[in-house]
mmCIF file of C-alpha atoms in Angstrom:
data_model
loop_
_atom_site.group_PDB
_atom_site.id
_atom_site.type_symbol
_atom_site.label_atom_id
_atom_site.label_comp_id
_atom_site.label_asym_id
_atom_site.label_seq_id
_atom_site.Cartn_x
_atom_site.Cartn_y
_atom_site.Cartn_z
ATOM 1 C CA MET A 667 58.060 -70.206 39.599
ATOM 2 C CA SER A 668 54.399 -71.446 38.428
ATOM 3 C CA TRP A 669 52.266 -69.012 35.804
ATOM 4 C CA HIS A 670 49.892 -68.306 38.462
ATOM 5 C CA ASP A 671 52.880 -66.386 40.143
ATOM 6 C CA TRP A 672 53.159 -63.865 37.505
ATOM 7 C CA VAL A 673 49.807 -63.168 35.960
ATOM 8 C CA PRO A 674 47.919 -60.684 37.888
ATOM 9 C CA VAL A 675 44.273 -62.362 37.005
ATOM 10 C CA PRO A 676 43.659 -63.183 40.845
ATOM 11 C CA ALA A 677 44.584 -59.973 42.040
ATOM 12 C CA LEU A 678 42.538 -57.958 39.384
ATOM 13 C CA MET A 679 39.454 -60.154 40.168
ATOM 14 C CA ARG A 680 39.938 -59.300 43.688
ATOM 15 C CA GLN A 681 40.176 -55.580 42.864
ATOM 16 C CA ALA A 682 36.825 -55.836 40.490
ATOM 17 C CA TRP A 683 34.956 -57.670 43.179
ATOM 18 C CA ASP A 684 35.901 -55.126 45.999
ATOM 19 C CA ALA A 685 34.993 -52.677 43.694
ATOM 20 C CA THR A 686 31.542 -54.205 42.563
ATOM 21 C CA LYS A 687 30.933 -54.263 46.299
ATOM 22 C CA LEU A 688 31.685 -50.768 47.281
ATOM 23 C CA ALA A 689 29.325 -49.815 44.266
ATOM 24 C CA VAL A 690 26.206 -51.847 45.646
ATOM 25 C CA ALA A 691 26.897 -50.545 49.024
ATOM 26 C CA THR A 692 27.479 -46.762 47.631
ATOM 27 C CA ARG A 693 24.020 -47.168 45.680
ATOM 28 C CA ALA A 694 22.523 -48.427 48.548
ATOM 29 C CA ILE A 695 23.396 -45.485 50.757
ATOM 30 C CA LYS A 696 22.506 -43.000 47.925
ATOM 31 C CA LYS A 697 18.858 -44.947 48.454
ATOM 32 C CA GLU A 698 18.766 -44.299 51.971
ATOM 33 C CA ARG A 699 19.777 -40.585 52.080
ATOM 34 C CA ALA A 700 17.624 -39.937 49.370
ATOM 35 C CA LEU A 701 14.415 -41.679 50.983
ATOM 36 C CA VAL A 702 15.495 -39.451 54.095
ATOM 37 C CA LEU A 703 15.069 -36.289 52.712
ATOM 38 C CA ALA A 704 11.950 -37.305 50.891
ATOM 39 C CA GLN A 705 10.436 -37.744 54.298
ATOM 40 C CA ASN A 706 12.149 -34.629 55.812
ATOM 41 C CA ASN A 707 11.165 -32.709 52.929
ATOM 42 C CA GLN A 708 7.496 -33.374 51.914
ATOM 43 C CA VAL A 709 5.836 -30.058 50.681
ATOM 44 C CA GLN A 710 2.061 -31.223 50.031
ATOM 45 C CA LYS A 711 -0.348 -33.764 49.670
ATOM 46 C CA THR A 712 -0.682 -34.925 46.167
ATOM 47 C CA PHE A 713 -3.573 -35.191 44.549
ATOM 48 C CA LYS A 714 -4.691 -37.741 41.598
ATOM 49 C CA ARG A 715 -6.809 -36.161 38.635
ATOM 50 C CA LYS A 716 -10.047 -35.791 39.728
ATOM 51 C CA GLU A 717 -9.121 -34.772 43.908
ATOM 52 C CA ALA A 718 -6.328 -32.292 42.218
ATOM 53 C CA VAL A 719 -9.138 -31.105 39.931
ATOM 54 C CA LYS A 720 -11.603 -30.729 42.780
ATOM 55 C CA GLU A 721 -8.760 -28.913 45.293
ATOM 56 C CA VAL A 722 -8.074 -26.493 42.224
ATOM 57 C CA LYS A 723 -11.495 -25.413 42.187
ATOM 58 C CA ARG A 724 -12.285 -24.987 45.735
ATOM 59 C CA LEU A 725 -9.056 -23.066 46.257
ATOM 60 C CA PHE A 726 -9.767 -21.282 43.385
ATOM 61 C CA GLU A 727 -13.557 -20.069 44.650
ATOM 62 C CA LYS A 728 -12.241 -19.547 47.986
ATOM 63 C CA GLY A 729 -10.122 -17.024 46.289
ATOM 64 C CA ASP A 730 -6.883 -18.365 47.855
ATOM 65 C CA TYR A 731 -4.621 -17.685 44.335
ATOM 66 C CA GLU A 732 -1.768 -18.398 46.034
ATOM 67 C CA GLY A 733 -2.763 -21.912 47.065
ATOM 68 C CA VAL A 734 -3.774 -22.429 43.408
ATOM 69 C CA ALA A 735 -0.361 -21.802 42.089
ATOM 70 C CA ARG A 736 1.026 -23.569 45.074
ATOM 71 C CA ALA A 737 -1.010 -26.716 43.684
ATOM 72 C CA VAL A 738 -0.205 -26.391 40.432
ATOM 73 C CA LEU A 739 3.618 -25.145 40.070
ATOM 74 C CA PRO A 740 6.723 -26.389 42.048
ATOM 75 C CA GLU A 741 7.133 -24.429 45.146
ATOM 76 C CA VAL A 742 10.193 -23.095 43.878
ATOM 77 C CA VAL A 743 8.696 -21.315 41.273
ATOM 78 C CA VAL A 744 6.114 -19.871 43.286
ATOM 79 C CA ASP A 745 8.365 -18.869 46.052
ATOM 80 C CA LYS A 746 10.951 -17.063 42.873
ATOM 81 C CA SER A 747 7.648 -15.472 41.204
ATOM 82 C CA PHE A 748 6.680 -13.379 44.596
ATOM 83 C CA ASP A 749 10.508 -12.437 44.754
ATOM 84 C CA LEU A 750 10.067 -11.005 41.563
ATOM 85 C CA VAL A 751 7.017 -9.010 42.784
ATOM 86 C CA GLN A 752 8.531 -7.653 44.833
ATOM 87 C CA PHE A 753 11.733 -6.770 42.518
ATOM 88 C CA TRP A 754 8.727 -5.457 40.149
ATOM 89 C CA TRP A 755 7.773 -2.781 42.600
ATOM 90 C CA LYS A 756 11.420 -1.762 43.346
ATOM 91 C CA VAL A 757 11.531 -0.911 39.663
ATOM 92 C CA TRP A 758 8.302 0.345 39.350
ATOM 93 C CA ASP A 759 9.446 3.075 42.097
ATOM 94 C CA ILE A 760 12.471 3.454 39.970
ATOM 95 C CA TYR A 761 10.512 4.482 37.179
ATOM 96 C CA TRP A 762 8.354 7.020 38.586
ATOM 97 C CA ILE A 763 11.323 8.523 40.245
ATOM 98 C CA PHE A 764 12.664 9.188 36.862
ATOM 99 C CA VAL A 765 9.452 10.376 35.240
ATOM 100 C CA LEU A 766 9.472 13.087 37.887
ATOM 101 C CA LEU A 767 12.893 13.925 37.172
ATOM 102 C CA ARG A 768 12.023 14.003 33.302
ATOM 103 C CA ILE A 769 9.267 16.799 33.988
ATOM 104 C CA VAL A 770 11.464 18.746 36.638
ATOM 105 C CA PHE A 771 14.433 18.744 33.677
ATOM 106 C CA THR A 772 11.596 20.031 31.638
ATOM 107 C CA PHE A 773 10.791 23.269 33.526
ATOM 108 C CA ILE A 774 13.991 24.170 34.363
ATOM 109 C CA PRO A 775 15.040 27.426 32.265
ATOM 110 C CA SER A 776 18.686 26.441 31.152
ATOM 111 C CA ASN A 777 17.530 23.011 29.436
ATOM 112 C CA SER A 778 18.131 23.768 25.483
ATOM 113 C CA GLY A 779 15.378 20.894 24.632
ATOM 114 C CA TYR A 780 14.966 17.710 23.731
ATOM 115 C CA ILE A 781 18.191 15.786 22.541
ATOM 116 C CA HIS A 782 17.987 14.264 19.171
ATOM 117 C CA PRO A 783 20.404 11.454 19.214
ATOM 118 C CA ASP A 784 20.129 11.216 15.036
ATOM 119 C CA GLU A 785 21.606 14.775 14.861
ATOM 120 C CA TYR A 786 24.424 13.678 16.790
ATOM 121 C CA PHE A 787 25.138 10.668 14.387
ATOM 122 C CA GLN A 788 24.499 12.690 11.429
ATOM 123 C CA SER A 789 27.141 15.757 12.514
ATOM 124 C CA VAL A 790 29.965 12.987 13.221
ATOM 125 C CA GLU A 791 29.458 11.308 9.651
ATOM 126 C CA VAL A 792 29.484 14.736 7.946
ATOM 127 C CA VAL A 793 32.676 16.244 9.743
ATOM 128 C CA VAL A 794 34.450 12.744 9.148
ATOM 129 C CA GLY A 795 33.668 13.181 5.578
ATOM 130 C CA ASP A 796 34.887 16.626 5.760
ATOM 131 C CA ALA A 797 37.829 15.736 7.323
ATOM 132 C CA LEU A 798 39.105 12.881 5.912
ATOM 133 C CA GLY A 799 38.159 13.401 2.387
ATOM 134 C CA LEU A 800 35.330 10.351 2.104
ATOM 135 C CA GLU A 801 32.210 10.261 0.563
ATOM 136 C CA THR A 802 29.192 10.494 3.324
ATOM 137 C CA HIS A 803 25.658 10.982 2.501
ATOM 138 C CA ARG A 804 24.730 14.423 3.539
ATOM 139 C CA THR A 805 21.633 15.126 4.938
ATOM 140 C CA TRP A 806 19.820 18.309 3.925
ATOM 141 C CA GLU A 807 20.669 20.149 6.776
ATOM 142 C CA PHE A 808 24.177 20.089 5.556
ATOM 143 C CA ASN A 809 23.881 20.837 1.778
#
């Protein structure tokens, strides 16, 4: 029995070579996939500096502000901003509903008036001080 039989160098070299071939093949497949995705998902025509400035100026003078935004910003940002506009109007509707509720609650005769949260905090502090015998700061209302 020679030392070649019990030293695993040839097997390890073969495994390393196979791994290298696999990595090269995987990298080539990823490049091909990226090229196919780039060709399928082309966004817009890209302009160089002077052409980009002219294109933005043309869109702005035309009044196509969405086109200006799409020329300057990525598509995802512009799409999300339009989603936020829709969300804003929903929030604005909710705001006006609560304004109307506040006006209605103002004119209800059984309403005892505006509630000041500060008075609630101070009253709890005074009661806890009296009940537990702690030293608390008493405001002029409780002296």
